[in-house]
PDB file of C-alpha atoms in Angstrom:
ATOM      1  CA  MET L  44       0.000   0.000   0.000  1.00 37.00           C
ATOM      2  CA  ALA L  45       2.815   2.431   0.838  1.00 37.00           C
ATOM      3  CA  ARG L  46       4.419   1.682  -2.528  1.00 41.00           C
ATOM      4  CA  GLN L  47       1.164   2.625  -4.298  1.00 40.00           C
ATOM      5  CA  HIS L  48       0.989   5.905  -2.391  1.00 35.00           C
ATOM      6  CA  ALA L  49       4.589   6.617  -3.401  1.00 36.00           C
ATOM      7  CA  LYS L  50       3.688   6.070  -7.072  1.00 43.00           C
ATOM      8  CA  VAL L  51       0.884   8.610  -6.862  1.00 41.00           C
ATOM      9  CA  LEU L  52       3.033  11.163  -5.059  1.00 35.00           C
ATOM     10  CA  GLN L  53       5.894  10.600  -7.500  1.00 41.00           C
ATOM     11  CA  PHE L  54       3.544  11.260 -10.438  1.00 45.00           C
ATOM     12  CA  TYR L  55       2.465  14.567  -8.935  1.00 42.00           C
ATOM     13  CA  LEU L  56       5.969  15.634  -8.027  1.00 36.00           C
ATOM     14  CA  ILE L  57       7.108  14.898 -11.573  1.00 44.00           C
ATOM     15  CA  THR L  58       4.301  17.011 -12.995  1.00 45.00           C
ATOM     16  CA  ASN L  59       4.807  19.890 -10.535  1.00 40.00           C
ATOM     17  CA  HIS L  60       1.544  19.304  -8.734  1.00 40.00           C
ATOM     18  CA  THR L  61       2.120  19.817  -5.056  1.00 35.00           C
ATOM     19  CA  GLU L  62      -1.529  20.404  -4.204  1.00 38.00           C
ATOM     20  CA  LYS L  63      -3.644  18.012  -2.146  1.00 32.00           C
ATOM     21  CA  THR L  64      -4.982  15.117  -4.222  1.00 38.00           C
ATOM     22  CA  ASN L  65      -8.049  12.955  -3.753  1.00 37.00           C
ATOM     23  CA  TYR L  66      -7.694   9.427  -5.030  1.00 36.00           C
ATOM     24  CA  LYS L  67      -9.210   6.020  -4.477  1.00 35.00           C
ATOM     25  CA  PRO L  68      -7.961   2.513  -5.208  1.00 34.00           C
ATOM     26  CA  TYR L  69      -8.710   1.384  -8.749  1.00 38.00           C
ATOM     27  CA  SER L  70      -7.375  -2.126  -8.265  1.00 40.00           C
ATOM     28  CA  ARG L  71      -4.864  -3.828  -6.027  1.00 35.00           C
ATOM     29  CA  SER L  72      -1.929  -2.493  -8.033  1.00 41.00           C
ATOM     30  CA  THR L  73      -3.279   0.777  -9.409  1.00 45.00           C
ATOM     31  CA  LYS L  74      -4.331   4.153  -8.061  1.00 48.00           C
ATOM     32  CA  TYR L  75      -7.077   6.173  -9.647  1.00 49.00           C
ATOM     33  CA  ILE L  76      -6.533   9.895  -9.317  1.00 51.00           C
ATOM     34  CA  THR L  77      -9.901  11.619  -9.441  1.00 47.00           C
ATOM     35  CA  THR L  78      -9.298  15.283  -8.700  1.00 48.00           C
ATOM     36  CA  VAL L  79      -6.588  17.801  -8.085  1.00 50.00           C
ATOM     37  CA  GLU L  80      -7.415  20.834  -5.981  1.00 50.00           C
ATOM     38  CA  SER L  81      -5.684  23.442  -8.085  1.00 63.00           C
ATOM     39  CA  SER L  82      -6.059  26.516 -10.206  1.00 77.00           C
ATOM     40  CA  LYS L  83      -4.426  24.531 -13.012  1.00 88.00           C
ATOM     41  CA  PRO L  84      -6.554  23.113 -15.837  1.00 95.00           C
ATOM     42  CA  ARG L  85      -7.608  19.469 -15.882  1.00 96.00           C
ATOM     43  CA  PRO L  86      -5.104  17.070 -17.421  1.00 98.00           C
ATOM     44  CA  LEU L  87      -5.638  16.564 -21.152  1.00 98.00           C
ATOM     45  CA  PHE L  88      -5.108  13.402 -23.214  1.00 99.00           C
ATOM     46  CA  ILE L  89      -3.921  14.108 -26.767  1.00 99.00           C
ATOM     47  CA  TYR L  90      -3.886  11.480 -29.501  1.00 98.00           C
ATOM     48  CA  GLY L  91      -3.483  13.204 -32.885  1.00 98.00           C
ATOM     49  CA  THR L  92      -1.574  15.986 -34.621  1.00 98.00           C
ATOM     50  CA  LEU L  93      -0.766  17.732 -31.333  1.00 98.00           C
ATOM     51  CA  ARG L  94       1.432  14.758 -30.394  1.00 98.00           C
ATOM     52  CA  ALA L  95       3.925  16.115 -32.939  1.00 98.00           C
ATOM     53  CA  ARG L  96       6.044  18.156 -30.517  1.00 98.00           C
ATOM     54  CA  PRO L  97       6.771  21.054 -32.929  1.00 97.00           C
ATOM     55  CA  LEU L  98       3.045  21.546 -33.578  1.00 97.00           C
ATOM     56  CA  LEU L  99       2.218  21.334 -29.865  1.00 97.00           C
ATOM     57  CA  ALA L 100       5.023  23.816 -29.117  1.00 96.00           C
ATOM     58  CA  TRP L 101       3.660  26.202 -31.752  1.00 94.00           C
ATOM     59  CA  ALA L 102       0.101  25.934 -30.397  1.00 94.00           C
ATOM     60  CA  LEU L 103       1.207  26.607 -26.810  1.00 95.00           C
ATOM     61  CA  THR L 104       4.092  29.071 -27.261  1.00 92.00           C
ATOM     62  CA  GLY L 105       3.969  30.374 -30.833  1.00 92.00           C
ATOM     63  CA  ASP L 106       7.390  28.820 -31.519  1.00 93.00           C
ATOM     64  CA  ALA L 107       7.610  25.372 -33.135  1.00 95.00           C
ATOM     65  CA  ALA L 108      11.257  25.069 -32.047  1.00 95.00           C
ATOM     66  CA  ASN L 109      10.325  25.410 -28.351  1.00 95.00           C
ATOM     67  CA  THR L 110       9.809  21.654 -27.922  1.00 96.00           C
ATOM     68  CA  GLU L 111      11.939  20.910 -24.849  1.00 96.00           C
ATOM     69  CA  PRO L 112       9.776  22.629 -22.191  1.00 95.00           C
ATOM     70  CA  ILE L 113       6.624  21.426 -23.928  1.00 95.00           C
ATOM     71  CA  SER L 114       7.815  17.807 -23.974  1.00 95.00           C
ATOM     72  CA  ALA L 115       8.235  18.009 -20.194  1.00 96.00           C
ATOM     73  CA  LEU L 116       4.445  18.472 -19.897  1.00 97.00           C
ATOM     74  CA  ALA L 117       3.642  15.136 -21.594  1.00 97.00           C
ATOM     75  CA  ARG L 118       3.615  11.521 -20.408  1.00 98.00           C
ATOM     76  CA  PRO L 119       2.958   8.492 -22.682  1.00 98.00           C
ATOM     77  CA  ALA L 120      -0.455   6.986 -21.966  1.00 99.00           C
ATOM     78  CA  LYS L 121      -3.428   5.026 -23.331  1.00 98.00           C
ATOM     79  CA  VAL L 122      -7.196   5.297 -23.318  1.00 98.00           C
ATOM     80  CA  TYR L 123      -9.294   2.141 -23.553  1.00 98.00           C
ATOM     81  CA  GLY L 124     -12.759   1.896 -25.087  1.00 97.00           C
ATOM     82  CA  CYS L 125     -12.040   4.353 -27.908  1.00 96.00           C
ATOM     83  CA  ALA L 126     -10.864   4.084 -31.519  1.00 95.00           C
ATOM     84  CA  ARG L 127      -8.955   6.623 -33.649  1.00 96.00           C
ATOM     85  CA  TYR L 128      -9.749   7.107 -37.334  1.00 96.00           C
ATOM     86  CA  THR L 129      -8.640   9.485 -40.049  1.00 97.00           C
ATOM     87  CA  VAL L 130     -11.147  12.193 -40.928  1.00 97.00           C
ATOM     88  CA  ARG L 131     -11.881  11.845 -44.672  1.00 96.00           C
ATOM     89  CA  SER L 132      -9.787  14.164 -46.875  1.00 95.00           C
ATOM     90  CA  ARG L 133      -7.991  15.583 -43.832  1.00 95.00           C
ATOM     91  CA  ASP L 134      -4.592  15.144 -42.194  1.00 96.00           C
ATOM     92  CA  TYR L 135      -5.982  14.719 -38.699  1.00 96.00           C
ATOM     93  CA  PRO L 136      -7.787  12.020 -36.742  1.00 98.00           C
ATOM     94  CA  ALA L 137     -10.891  11.790 -34.648  1.00 97.00           C
ATOM     95  CA  VAL L 138     -11.671   9.551 -31.708  1.00 96.00           C
ATOM     96  CA  ILE L 139     -14.979   7.877 -31.043  1.00 94.00           C
ATOM     97  CA  LYS L 140     -16.073   5.626 -28.197  1.00 92.00           C
ATOM     98  CA  LYS L 141     -15.697   1.987 -29.274  1.00 94.00           C
ATOM     99  CA  ASP L 142     -15.544  -1.003 -26.951  1.00 96.00           C
ATOM    100  CA  GLY L 143     -12.621  -3.370 -27.348  1.00 97.00           C
ATOM    101  CA  HIS L 144     -10.281  -0.731 -28.783  1.00 96.00           C
ATOM    102  CA  GLU L 145      -7.496   1.401 -27.334  1.00 97.00           C
ATOM    103  CA  ILE L 146      -5.561   4.447 -28.446  1.00 97.00           C
ATOM    104  CA  ASP L 147      -2.079   5.602 -27.561  1.00 98.00           C
ATOM    105  CA  GLY L 148      -1.253   9.211 -26.880  1.00 98.00           C
ATOM    106  CA  ASP L 149       0.109  11.563 -24.268  1.00 99.00           C
ATOM    107  CA  LEU L 150      -1.275  12.912 -21.029  1.00 99.00           C
ATOM    108  CA  LEU L 151      -0.588  16.647 -20.846  1.00 98.00           C
ATOM    109  CA  ILE L 152      -0.306  18.377 -17.506  1.00 97.00           C
ATOM    110  CA  LEU L 153      -0.758  21.978 -18.620  1.00 96.00           C
ATOM    111  CA  GLU L 154       0.578  24.767 -16.444  1.00 94.00           C
ATOM    112  CA  THR L 155      -2.047  27.439 -17.110  1.00 94.00           C
ATOM    113  CA  LYS L 156      -5.663  27.830 -18.146  1.00 94.00           C
ATOM    114  CA  SER L 157      -4.402  29.944 -21.033  1.00 93.00           C
ATOM    115  CA  MET L 158      -2.558  26.903 -22.404  1.00 95.00           C
ATOM    116  CA  ARG L 159      -5.770  24.882 -22.247  1.00 95.00           C
ATOM    117  CA  LYS L 160      -7.743  27.646 -23.979  1.00 94.00           C
ATOM    118  CA  LYS L 161      -5.215  27.666 -26.817  1.00 94.00           C
ATOM    119  CA  LEU L 162      -5.658  23.921 -27.345  1.00 96.00           C
ATOM    120  CA  ASP L 163      -9.456  24.164 -27.100  1.00 94.00           C
ATOM    121  CA  ASP L 164      -9.367  26.857 -29.796  1.00 93.00           C
ATOM    122  CA  PHE L 165      -6.963  24.807 -31.939  1.00 93.00           C
ATOM    123  CA  GLU L 166      -9.285  21.788 -31.867  1.00 94.00           C
ATOM    124  CA  GLY L 167     -12.399  23.819 -32.675  1.00 91.00           C
ATOM    125  CA  GLU L 168     -16.078  22.958 -32.551  1.00 92.00           C
ATOM    126  CA  MET L 169     -15.865  19.542 -34.216  1.00 93.00           C
ATOM    127  CA  TYR L 170     -14.397  18.105 -31.014  1.00 95.00           C
ATOM    128  CA  THR L 171     -15.945  18.020 -27.549  1.00 94.00           C
ATOM    129  CA  PRO L 172     -13.771  17.799 -24.429  1.00 96.00           C
ATOM    130  CA  THR L 173     -14.921  14.601 -22.712  1.00 96.00           C
ATOM    131  CA  SER L 174     -13.819  13.057 -19.420  1.00 97.00           C
ATOM    132  CA  VAL L 175     -11.896   9.779 -19.806  1.00 97.00           C
ATOM    133  CA  ASP L 176      -9.704   7.501 -17.711  1.00 98.00           C
ATOM    134  CA  VAL L 177      -6.113   7.694 -18.939  1.00 98.00           C
ATOM    135  CA  VAL L 178      -3.676   4.887 -18.118  1.00 98.00           C
ATOM    136  CA  LEU L 179      -0.032   5.903 -17.714  1.00 98.00           C
ATOM    137  CA  GLU L 180       2.812   3.490 -18.489  1.00 96.00           C
ATOM    138  CA  ASP L 181       3.246   2.668 -14.788  1.00 96.00           C
ATOM    139  CA  GLY L 182      -0.431   1.726 -14.403  1.00 96.00           C
ATOM    140  CA  ILE L 183      -1.623   4.886 -12.679  1.00 97.00           C
ATOM    141  CA  ILE L 184      -5.035   5.930 -13.962  1.00 98.00           C
ATOM    142  CA  VAL L 185      -5.761   9.649 -14.220  1.00 98.00           C
ATOM    143  CA  GLU L 186      -9.101  11.288 -14.940  1.00 97.00           C
ATOM    144  CA  ALA L 187      -8.515  13.725 -17.811  1.00 98.00           C
ATOM    145  CA  ASP L 188     -10.253  15.387 -20.733  1.00 98.00           C
ATOM    146  CA  MET L 189      -9.912  14.188 -24.326  1.00 98.00           C
ATOM    147  CA  TYR L 190     -11.222  15.793 -27.524  1.00 97.00           C
ATOM    148  CA  VAL L 191     -13.897  13.411 -28.853  1.00 96.00           C
ATOM    149  CA  TRP L 192     -15.297  13.768 -32.382  1.00 96.00           C
ATOM    150  CA  ALA L 193     -18.608  15.642 -32.382  1.00 95.00           C
ATOM    151  CA  GLY L 194     -19.032  15.689 -36.155  1.00 93.00           C
ATOM    152  CA  ASP L 195     -20.864  13.402 -38.545  1.00 94.00           C
ATOM    153  CA  GLN L 196     -19.742   9.765 -38.266  1.00 94.00           C
ATOM    154  CA  ASP L 197     -19.803   9.540 -42.081  1.00 96.00           C
ATOM    155  CA  ALA L 198     -16.867  11.976 -42.159  1.00 97.00           C
ATOM    156  CA  LEU L 199     -14.629   9.307 -40.629  1.00 97.00           C
ATOM    157  CA  SER L 200     -12.804   6.823 -42.824  1.00 96.00           C
ATOM    158  CA  ASP L 201     -12.115   3.223 -41.859  1.00 92.00           C
ATOM    159  CA  GLU L 202      -8.400   4.011 -42.047  1.00 90.00           C
ATOM    160  CA  PRO L 203      -6.488   4.260 -38.779  1.00 88.00           C
ATOM    161  CA  TRP L 204      -4.485   7.452 -38.291  1.00 95.00           C
ATOM    162  CA  GLU L 205      -0.744   7.166 -37.611  1.00 96.00           C
ATOM    163  CA  LEU L 206       1.418   9.863 -36.001  1.00 97.00           C
ATOM    164  CA  ASP L 207       4.594   8.769 -37.817  1.00 97.00           C
ATOM    165  CA  THR L 208       2.908   9.167 -41.206  1.00 97.00           C
ATOM    166  CA  PHE L 209       1.647  12.650 -40.286  1.00 97.00           C
ATOM    167  CA  VAL L 210       5.097  13.730 -39.067  1.00 98.00           C
ATOM    168  CA  GLU L 211       6.884  12.393 -42.170  1.00 98.00           C
ATOM    169  CA  GLU L 212       4.394  13.572 -44.788  1.00 97.00           C
ATOM    170  CA  ARG L 213       2.421  16.567 -43.497  1.00 97.00           C
ATOM    171  CA  LEU L 214       3.869  18.187 -40.361  1.00 97.00           C
ATOM    172  CA  GLN L 215       6.124  20.636 -42.201  1.00 97.00           C
ATOM    173  CA  ASP L 216       3.180  21.808 -44.331  1.00 96.00           C
ATOM    174  CA  TRP L 217       1.206  22.507 -41.160  1.00 95.00           C
ATOM    175  CA  LEU L 218       4.099  24.405 -39.583  1.00 95.00           C
ATOM    176  CA  ASP L 219       4.549  26.452 -42.772  1.00 93.00           C
ATOM    177  CA  LEU L 220       0.823  27.240 -42.785  1.00 91.00           C
ATOM    178  CA  PHE L 221       0.845  28.407 -39.165  1.00 88.00           C
ATOM    179  CA  GLY L 222       4.218  30.204 -39.351  1.00 83.00           C
ATOM    180  CA  GLY L 223       3.966  33.755 -38.049  1.00 75.00           C
ATOM    181  CA  MET L 224       0.612  33.099 -36.384  1.00 76.00           C
ATOM    182  CA  GLU L 225       0.049  32.603 -32.670  1.00 69.00           C
ATOM    183  CA  MET L 226      -2.779  31.064 -30.669  1.00 71.00           C
ATOM    184  CA  ILE L 227      -4.390  33.470 -28.210  1.00 74.00           C
ATOM    185  CA  GLY L 228      -5.175  32.129 -24.756  1.00 68.00           C
ATOM    186  CA  GLU L 229      -6.601  34.081 -21.876  1.00 61.00           C
ATOM    187  CA  ASP L 230      -5.179  35.864 -18.875  1.00 54.00           C
ATOM    188  CA  ASP L 231      -4.570  33.540 -15.949  1.00 54.00           C
ATOM    189  CA  ASP L 232      -5.734  34.742 -12.583  1.00 47.00           C
TER     190      ASP L 232
END
């Protein structure tokens, strides 16, 4: 039991959360973190184009080369009960709830509400932030938000979406398109 508590505390120390946490046992070997009393935004699970560190850095800081501090905000993770598909005629994916499937991605622990607002604006109205259980590599389960497809199901292809393909074939085009632009967040209190 003490080892499990240490895992939870270690996770929060790594992610700069020193606030009081409320958690309950998820299983004998896993902790389920349900809330963080904080002025920070909820954790966010990303699974698509934002996993490309230069694009995430651009969205959060306006500088695609600023990947090192942005990478420190992310932890590899999975979400079960969802499937990722390519949106037809687009470079980006969408996630829908689907039993028996899982998706890989990253859990982001954002530092400010302004950062979260920038990502909400980047994703737009076709995605709805939805609460999901995110499983980290060490088995800790964190309640987080994930952008779930809110558009027409017919817009999704049967083709899975792959990060490596996006990075190799399309990332530079996206960075060129967004060059000189900056996402606007909001003032943090």
